[in-house]
Short mmCIF file of C-alpha atoms in Angstrom, two decimals:
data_model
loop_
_atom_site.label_atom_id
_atom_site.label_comp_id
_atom_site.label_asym_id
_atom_site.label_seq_id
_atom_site.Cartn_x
_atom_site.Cartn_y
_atom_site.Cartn_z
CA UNK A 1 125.28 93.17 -62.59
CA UNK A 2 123.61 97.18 -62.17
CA UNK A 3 119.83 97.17 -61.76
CA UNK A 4 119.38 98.88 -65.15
CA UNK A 5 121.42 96.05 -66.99
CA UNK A 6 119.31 93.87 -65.25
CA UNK A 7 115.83 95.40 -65.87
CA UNK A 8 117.15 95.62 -69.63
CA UNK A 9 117.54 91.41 -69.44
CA UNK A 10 114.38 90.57 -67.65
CA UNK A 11 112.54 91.19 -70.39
CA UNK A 12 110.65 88.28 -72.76
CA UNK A 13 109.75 84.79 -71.63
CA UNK A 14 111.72 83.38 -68.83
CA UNK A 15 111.23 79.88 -67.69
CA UNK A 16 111.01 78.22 -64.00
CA UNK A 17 112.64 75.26 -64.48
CA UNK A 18 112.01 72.19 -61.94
CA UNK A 19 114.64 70.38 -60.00
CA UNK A 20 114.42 66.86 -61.18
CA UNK A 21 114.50 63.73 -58.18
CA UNK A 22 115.25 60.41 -58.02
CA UNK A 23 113.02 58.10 -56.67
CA UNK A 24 114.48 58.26 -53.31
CA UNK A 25 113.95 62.12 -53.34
CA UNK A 26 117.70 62.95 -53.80
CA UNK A 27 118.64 65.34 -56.51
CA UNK A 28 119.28 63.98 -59.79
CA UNK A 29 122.43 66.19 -61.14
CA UNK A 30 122.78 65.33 -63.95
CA UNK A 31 119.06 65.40 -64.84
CA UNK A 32 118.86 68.86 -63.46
CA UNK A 33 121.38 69.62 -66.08
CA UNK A 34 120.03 68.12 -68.75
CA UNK A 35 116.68 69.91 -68.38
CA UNK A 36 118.12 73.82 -67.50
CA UNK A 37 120.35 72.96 -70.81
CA UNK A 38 117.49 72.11 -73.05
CA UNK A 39 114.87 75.18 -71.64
CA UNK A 40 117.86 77.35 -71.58
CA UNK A 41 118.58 76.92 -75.00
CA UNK A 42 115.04 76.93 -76.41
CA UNK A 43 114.78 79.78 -79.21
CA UNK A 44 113.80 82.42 -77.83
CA UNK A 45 113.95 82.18 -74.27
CA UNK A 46 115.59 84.93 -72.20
CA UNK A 47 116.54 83.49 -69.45
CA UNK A 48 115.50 80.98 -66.55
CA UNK A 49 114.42 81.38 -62.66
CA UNK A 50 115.70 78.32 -60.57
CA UNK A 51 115.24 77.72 -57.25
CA UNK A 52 111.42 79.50 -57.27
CA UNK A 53 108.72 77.44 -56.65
CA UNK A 54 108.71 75.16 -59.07
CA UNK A 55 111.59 73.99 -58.06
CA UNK A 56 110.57 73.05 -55.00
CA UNK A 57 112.93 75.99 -52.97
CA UNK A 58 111.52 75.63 -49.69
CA UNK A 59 112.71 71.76 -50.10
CA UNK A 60 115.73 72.18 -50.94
CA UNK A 61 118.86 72.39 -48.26
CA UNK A 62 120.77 76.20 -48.13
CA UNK A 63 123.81 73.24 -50.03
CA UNK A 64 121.66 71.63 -52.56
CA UNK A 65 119.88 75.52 -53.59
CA UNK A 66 123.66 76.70 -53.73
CA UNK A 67 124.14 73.52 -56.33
CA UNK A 68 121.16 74.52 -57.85
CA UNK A 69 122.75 77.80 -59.09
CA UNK A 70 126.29 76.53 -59.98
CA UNK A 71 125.17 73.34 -62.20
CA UNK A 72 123.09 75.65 -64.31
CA UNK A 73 125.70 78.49 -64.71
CA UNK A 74 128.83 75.56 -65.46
CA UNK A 75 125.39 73.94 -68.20
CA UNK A 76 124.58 77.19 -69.68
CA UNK A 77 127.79 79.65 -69.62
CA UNK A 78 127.74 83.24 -68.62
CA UNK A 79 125.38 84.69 -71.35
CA UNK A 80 122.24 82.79 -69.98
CA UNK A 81 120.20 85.44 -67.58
CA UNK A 82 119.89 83.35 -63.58
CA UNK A 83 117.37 84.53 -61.55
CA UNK A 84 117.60 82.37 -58.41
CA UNK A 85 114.61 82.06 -55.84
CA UNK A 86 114.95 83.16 -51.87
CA UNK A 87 112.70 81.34 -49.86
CA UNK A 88 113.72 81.45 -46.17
CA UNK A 89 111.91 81.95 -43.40
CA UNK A 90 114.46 83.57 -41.44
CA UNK A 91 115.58 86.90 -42.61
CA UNK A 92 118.51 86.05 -41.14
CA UNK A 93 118.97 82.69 -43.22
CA UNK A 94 117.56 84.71 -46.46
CA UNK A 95 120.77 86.95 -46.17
CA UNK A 96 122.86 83.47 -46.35
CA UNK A 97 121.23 82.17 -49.18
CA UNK A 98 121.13 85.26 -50.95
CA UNK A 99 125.18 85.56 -50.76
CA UNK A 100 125.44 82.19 -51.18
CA UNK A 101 123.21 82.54 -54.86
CA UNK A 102 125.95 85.31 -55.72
CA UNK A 103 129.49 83.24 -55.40
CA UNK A 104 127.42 80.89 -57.26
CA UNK A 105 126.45 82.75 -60.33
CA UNK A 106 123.38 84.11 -60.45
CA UNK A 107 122.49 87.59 -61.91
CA UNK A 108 119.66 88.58 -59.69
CA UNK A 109 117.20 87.59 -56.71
CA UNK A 110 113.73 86.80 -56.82
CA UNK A 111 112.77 87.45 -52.66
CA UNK A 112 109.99 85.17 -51.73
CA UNK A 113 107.81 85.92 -48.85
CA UNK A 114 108.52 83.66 -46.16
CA UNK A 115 105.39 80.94 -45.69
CA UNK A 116 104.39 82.27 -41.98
CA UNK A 117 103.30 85.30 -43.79
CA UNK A 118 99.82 83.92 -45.25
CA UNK A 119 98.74 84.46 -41.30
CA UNK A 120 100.25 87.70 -40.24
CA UNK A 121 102.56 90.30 -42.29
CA UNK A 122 102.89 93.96 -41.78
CA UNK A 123 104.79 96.72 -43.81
CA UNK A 124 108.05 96.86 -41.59
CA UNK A 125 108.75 93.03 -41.14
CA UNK A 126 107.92 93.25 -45.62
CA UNK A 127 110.59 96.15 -45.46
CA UNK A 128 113.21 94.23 -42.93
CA UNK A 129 113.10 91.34 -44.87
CA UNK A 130 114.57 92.83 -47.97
CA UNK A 131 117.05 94.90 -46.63
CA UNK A 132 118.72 91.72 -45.44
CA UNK A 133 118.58 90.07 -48.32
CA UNK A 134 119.91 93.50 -50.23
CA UNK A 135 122.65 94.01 -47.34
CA UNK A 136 124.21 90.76 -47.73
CA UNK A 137 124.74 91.01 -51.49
CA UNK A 138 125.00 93.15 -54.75
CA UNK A 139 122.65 91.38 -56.95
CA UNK A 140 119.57 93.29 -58.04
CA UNK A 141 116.37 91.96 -56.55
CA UNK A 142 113.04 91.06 -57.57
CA UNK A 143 109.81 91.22 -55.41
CA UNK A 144 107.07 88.58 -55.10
CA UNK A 145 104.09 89.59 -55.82
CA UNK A 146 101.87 86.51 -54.22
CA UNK A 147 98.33 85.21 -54.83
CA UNK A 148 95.37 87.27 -53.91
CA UNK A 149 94.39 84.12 -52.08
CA UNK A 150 97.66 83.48 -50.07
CA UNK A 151 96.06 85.67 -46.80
CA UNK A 152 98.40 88.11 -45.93
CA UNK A 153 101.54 87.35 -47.95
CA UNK A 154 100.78 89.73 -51.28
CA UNK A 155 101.71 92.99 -50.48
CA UNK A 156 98.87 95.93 -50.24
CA UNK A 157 99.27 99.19 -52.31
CA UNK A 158 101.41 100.82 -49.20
CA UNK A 159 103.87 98.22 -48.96
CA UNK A 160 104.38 97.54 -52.56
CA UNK A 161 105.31 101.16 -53.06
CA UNK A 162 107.84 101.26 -50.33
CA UNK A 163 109.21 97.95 -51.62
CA UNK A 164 109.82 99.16 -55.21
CA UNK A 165 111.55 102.17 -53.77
CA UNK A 166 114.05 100.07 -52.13
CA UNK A 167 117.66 99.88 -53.41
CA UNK A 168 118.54 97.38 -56.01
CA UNK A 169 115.07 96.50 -57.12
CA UNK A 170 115.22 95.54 -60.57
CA UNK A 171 111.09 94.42 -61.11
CA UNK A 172 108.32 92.68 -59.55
CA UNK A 173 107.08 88.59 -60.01
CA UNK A 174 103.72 89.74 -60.68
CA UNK A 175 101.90 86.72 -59.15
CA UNK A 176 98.57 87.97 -58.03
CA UNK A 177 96.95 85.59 -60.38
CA UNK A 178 93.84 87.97 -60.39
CA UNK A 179 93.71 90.74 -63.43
CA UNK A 180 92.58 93.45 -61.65
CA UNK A 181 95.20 94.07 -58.89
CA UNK A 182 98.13 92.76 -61.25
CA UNK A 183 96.46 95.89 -63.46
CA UNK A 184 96.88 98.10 -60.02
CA UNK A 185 100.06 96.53 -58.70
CA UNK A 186 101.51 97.53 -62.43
CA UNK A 187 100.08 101.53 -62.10
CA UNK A 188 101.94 101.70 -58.27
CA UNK A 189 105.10 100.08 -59.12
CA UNK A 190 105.61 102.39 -62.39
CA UNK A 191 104.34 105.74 -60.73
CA UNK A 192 107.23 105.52 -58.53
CA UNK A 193 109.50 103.50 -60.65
CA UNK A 194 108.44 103.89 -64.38
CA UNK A 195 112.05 101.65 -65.44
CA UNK A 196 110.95 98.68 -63.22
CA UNK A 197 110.18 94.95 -65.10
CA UNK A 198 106.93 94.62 -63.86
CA UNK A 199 107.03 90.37 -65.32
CA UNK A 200 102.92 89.08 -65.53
CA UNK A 201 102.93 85.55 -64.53
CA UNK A 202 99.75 84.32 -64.12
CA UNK A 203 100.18 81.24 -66.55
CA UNK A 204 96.59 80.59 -67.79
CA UNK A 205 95.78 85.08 -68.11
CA UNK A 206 99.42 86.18 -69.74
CA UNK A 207 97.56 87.54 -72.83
CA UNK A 208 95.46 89.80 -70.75
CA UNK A 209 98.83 90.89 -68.83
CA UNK A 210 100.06 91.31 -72.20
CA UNK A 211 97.39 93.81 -73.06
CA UNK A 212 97.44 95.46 -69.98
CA UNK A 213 101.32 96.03 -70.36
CA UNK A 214 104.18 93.62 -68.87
CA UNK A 215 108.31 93.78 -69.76
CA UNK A 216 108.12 90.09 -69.34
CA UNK A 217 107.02 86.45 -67.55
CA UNK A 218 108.94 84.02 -65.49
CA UNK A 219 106.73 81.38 -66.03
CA UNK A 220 106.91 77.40 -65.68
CA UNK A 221 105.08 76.31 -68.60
CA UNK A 222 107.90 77.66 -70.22
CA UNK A 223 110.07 74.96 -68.76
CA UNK A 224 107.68 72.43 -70.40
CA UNK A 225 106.48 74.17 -73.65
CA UNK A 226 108.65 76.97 -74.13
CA UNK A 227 107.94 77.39 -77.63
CA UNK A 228 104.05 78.68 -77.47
CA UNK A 229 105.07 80.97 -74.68
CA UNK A 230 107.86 82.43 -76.82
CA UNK A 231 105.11 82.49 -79.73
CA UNK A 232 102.90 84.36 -77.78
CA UNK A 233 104.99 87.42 -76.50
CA UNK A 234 106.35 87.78 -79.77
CA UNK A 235 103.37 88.46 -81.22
CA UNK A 236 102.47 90.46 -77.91
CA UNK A 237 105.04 92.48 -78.49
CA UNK A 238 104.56 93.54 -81.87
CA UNK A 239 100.78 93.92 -81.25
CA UNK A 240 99.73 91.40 -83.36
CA UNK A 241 96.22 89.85 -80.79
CA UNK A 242 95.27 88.06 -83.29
CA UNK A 243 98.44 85.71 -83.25
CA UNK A 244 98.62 86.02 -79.69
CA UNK A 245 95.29 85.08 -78.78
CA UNK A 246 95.68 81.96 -81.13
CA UNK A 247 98.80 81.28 -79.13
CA UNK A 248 96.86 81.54 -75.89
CA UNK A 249 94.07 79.79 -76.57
CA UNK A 250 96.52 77.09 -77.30
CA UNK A 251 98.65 77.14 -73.41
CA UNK A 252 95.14 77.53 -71.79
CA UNK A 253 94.43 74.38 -71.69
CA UNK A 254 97.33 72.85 -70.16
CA UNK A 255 97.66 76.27 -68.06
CA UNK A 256 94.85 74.93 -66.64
CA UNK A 257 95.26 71.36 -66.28
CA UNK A 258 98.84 72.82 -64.08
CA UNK A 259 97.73 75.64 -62.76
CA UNK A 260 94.09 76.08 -62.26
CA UNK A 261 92.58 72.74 -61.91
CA UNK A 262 91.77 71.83 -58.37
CA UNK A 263 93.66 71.07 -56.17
CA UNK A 264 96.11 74.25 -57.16
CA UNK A 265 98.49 73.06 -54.85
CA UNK A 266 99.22 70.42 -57.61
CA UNK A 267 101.27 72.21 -59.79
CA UNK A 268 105.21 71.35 -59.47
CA UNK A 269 103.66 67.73 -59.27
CA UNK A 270 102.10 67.91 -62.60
CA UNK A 271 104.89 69.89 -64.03
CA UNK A 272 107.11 67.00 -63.56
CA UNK A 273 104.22 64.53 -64.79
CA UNK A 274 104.36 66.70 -68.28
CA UNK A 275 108.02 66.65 -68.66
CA UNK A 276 107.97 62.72 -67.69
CA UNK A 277 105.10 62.02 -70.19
CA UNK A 278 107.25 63.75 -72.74
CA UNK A 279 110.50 61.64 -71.94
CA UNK A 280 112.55 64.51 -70.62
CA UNK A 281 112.30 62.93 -67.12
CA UNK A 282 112.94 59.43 -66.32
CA UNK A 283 111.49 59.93 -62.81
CA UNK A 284 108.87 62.79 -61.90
CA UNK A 285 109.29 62.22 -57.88
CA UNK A 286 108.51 65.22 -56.10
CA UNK A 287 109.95 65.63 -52.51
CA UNK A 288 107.08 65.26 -49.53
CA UNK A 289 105.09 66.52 -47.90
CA UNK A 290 104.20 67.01 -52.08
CA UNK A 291 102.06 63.82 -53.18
CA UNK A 292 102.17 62.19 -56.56
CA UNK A 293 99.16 62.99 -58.48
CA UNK A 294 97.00 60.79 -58.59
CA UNK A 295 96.87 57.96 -61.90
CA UNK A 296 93.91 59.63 -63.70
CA UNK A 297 95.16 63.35 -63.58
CA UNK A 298 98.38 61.68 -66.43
CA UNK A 299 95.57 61.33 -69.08
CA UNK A 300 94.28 65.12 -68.26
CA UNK A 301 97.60 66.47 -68.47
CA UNK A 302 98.53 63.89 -71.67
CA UNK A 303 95.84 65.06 -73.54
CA UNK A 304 96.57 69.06 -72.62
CA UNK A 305 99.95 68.59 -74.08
CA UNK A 306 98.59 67.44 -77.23
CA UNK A 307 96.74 70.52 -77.74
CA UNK A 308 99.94 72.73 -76.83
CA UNK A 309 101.53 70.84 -79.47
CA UNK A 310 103.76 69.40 -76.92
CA UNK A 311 104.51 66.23 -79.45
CA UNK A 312 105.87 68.02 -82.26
#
């Protein structure tokens, strides 16, 4: 797939999916399956991003991520948009996984930073790190924007701009989860690259994304309640804040609950706890060093999903 085909798909609400366990912490298949094929399908969805965090990548064997990809491209066909997650901490080993996630089927990259990062980072080893990844494929690539809390893993102004002007980069996971530097992030990336999906994806803050500008989201609430999300970038898009902050004012909640609630470290944990409290999980075993959360945070989330409208 060309980078502008690509920027011209990564537009609207894309959902994270999870990767559903068994109880002994193996993959369940055909659960993973069944859950890509219902988000997938959900109206108005655009496309998903498996293998990313929620989906626990940096768990996952270079085998089972490679799985990963072809399950949800034999589930969902070629006309369902794949962006598959690159979380190595090898450069190296990156490369691998990245042509690996191309023989498998997906249509584009998302490059995560690798975890050592949050201590030390600086522009080159940003820089050699994606021209691996880019060497050892021809799928367009999207950058990570991480936390401003993650230390030194989000990229500063300098290395954002030389990122975006790399080869093959199709748009930017805008993950900064703090408005003011997504809002700066956004001016950088389109001064040197005015075509690039710049996606907000702070869960609990995509209306203010929204207003600031954004093609898209690859979010993981999606994967739980994709209709709200849908509802609220379509009204987004056609400018309509009244509907949209109606629509966010119902996610924020649960955005929360996920997302913001402490500990924030919680959140693939408690996305499976929402999908199991719905009965689209039979099981909603995360692998370890992830914990289970604990009894009383099921009520929390129960009650958040009520609000989203989770029950129909």
């Amino acid at each position: 797939m060309t980078v502008p085909t690509a920027i011209r798909r990564l537009t609207g609400i894309h959902a994270a999916t999870v990767t559903p366990m068994r109880p002994d912490s193996s993959v369940d298949w055909e659960a993973l399956a069944a859950h890509v094929g219902r988000v997938g399908r959900a109206d108005g969805i655009r496309g998903l991003l498996i293998n990313g965090h929620a989906g626990e990548n940096f768990l996952l064997t270079r085998e089972e991520k490679r799985r990963v990809i072809e399950i949800c491209r034999a589930e969902l066909g070629p006309g369902v948009f794949l962006t598959s997650g690159i979380n190595a901490e090898s450069s190296l080993e990156a490369a691998l996984h990245a042509a690996d996630a191309e023989a498998a089927g997906a249509d584009a990259l998302l490059l995560f930073p690798p975890n050592a990062w949050i201590g030390f980072r600086d522009a080159a080893s940003a820089r050699l790190h994606h021209e691996h990844v880019i060497a050892a494929c021809g799928l367009p690539i999207l950058l990570y924007q991480a936390p401003v809390g993650a230390g030194a893993m989000p990229y500063g102004p300098d290395t954002l701009a030389e990122l975006v002007a790399l080869p093959r980069v199709a748009g930017i996971k805008e993950g900064s989860w703090e408005v003011a530097t997504y809002d700066q992030n956004r001016r950088i990336a389109k001064a040197i690259r005015p075509d690039l999906a710049v996606l907000g994806s702070g869960d609990e803050h995509l209306l203010t994304a929204y207003l600031i500008g954004s093609e898209g989201s690859q979010v993981s609430l999606a994967a739980v309640t994709p209709e709200p999300l849908v509802a609220l970038w379509d009204a987004a898009s056609r400018q309509d804040w009244a509907a949209a902050r109606h629509w966010h004012d119902v996610i924020y909640p649960l955005a929360c609950a996920i997302y913001r609630d402490k500990p924030a470290g919680r959140a693939t944990p408690r996305l499976k706890a929402c999908l199991r409290i719905l009965g689209l999980l039979d099981h909603d075993t995360v692998r370890p060093p992830f914990a289970p959360i604990p009894a009383e945070e099921y009520g929390r989330l129960e009650k958040a999903l009520r609000h989203a409208g989770a029950f129909g």
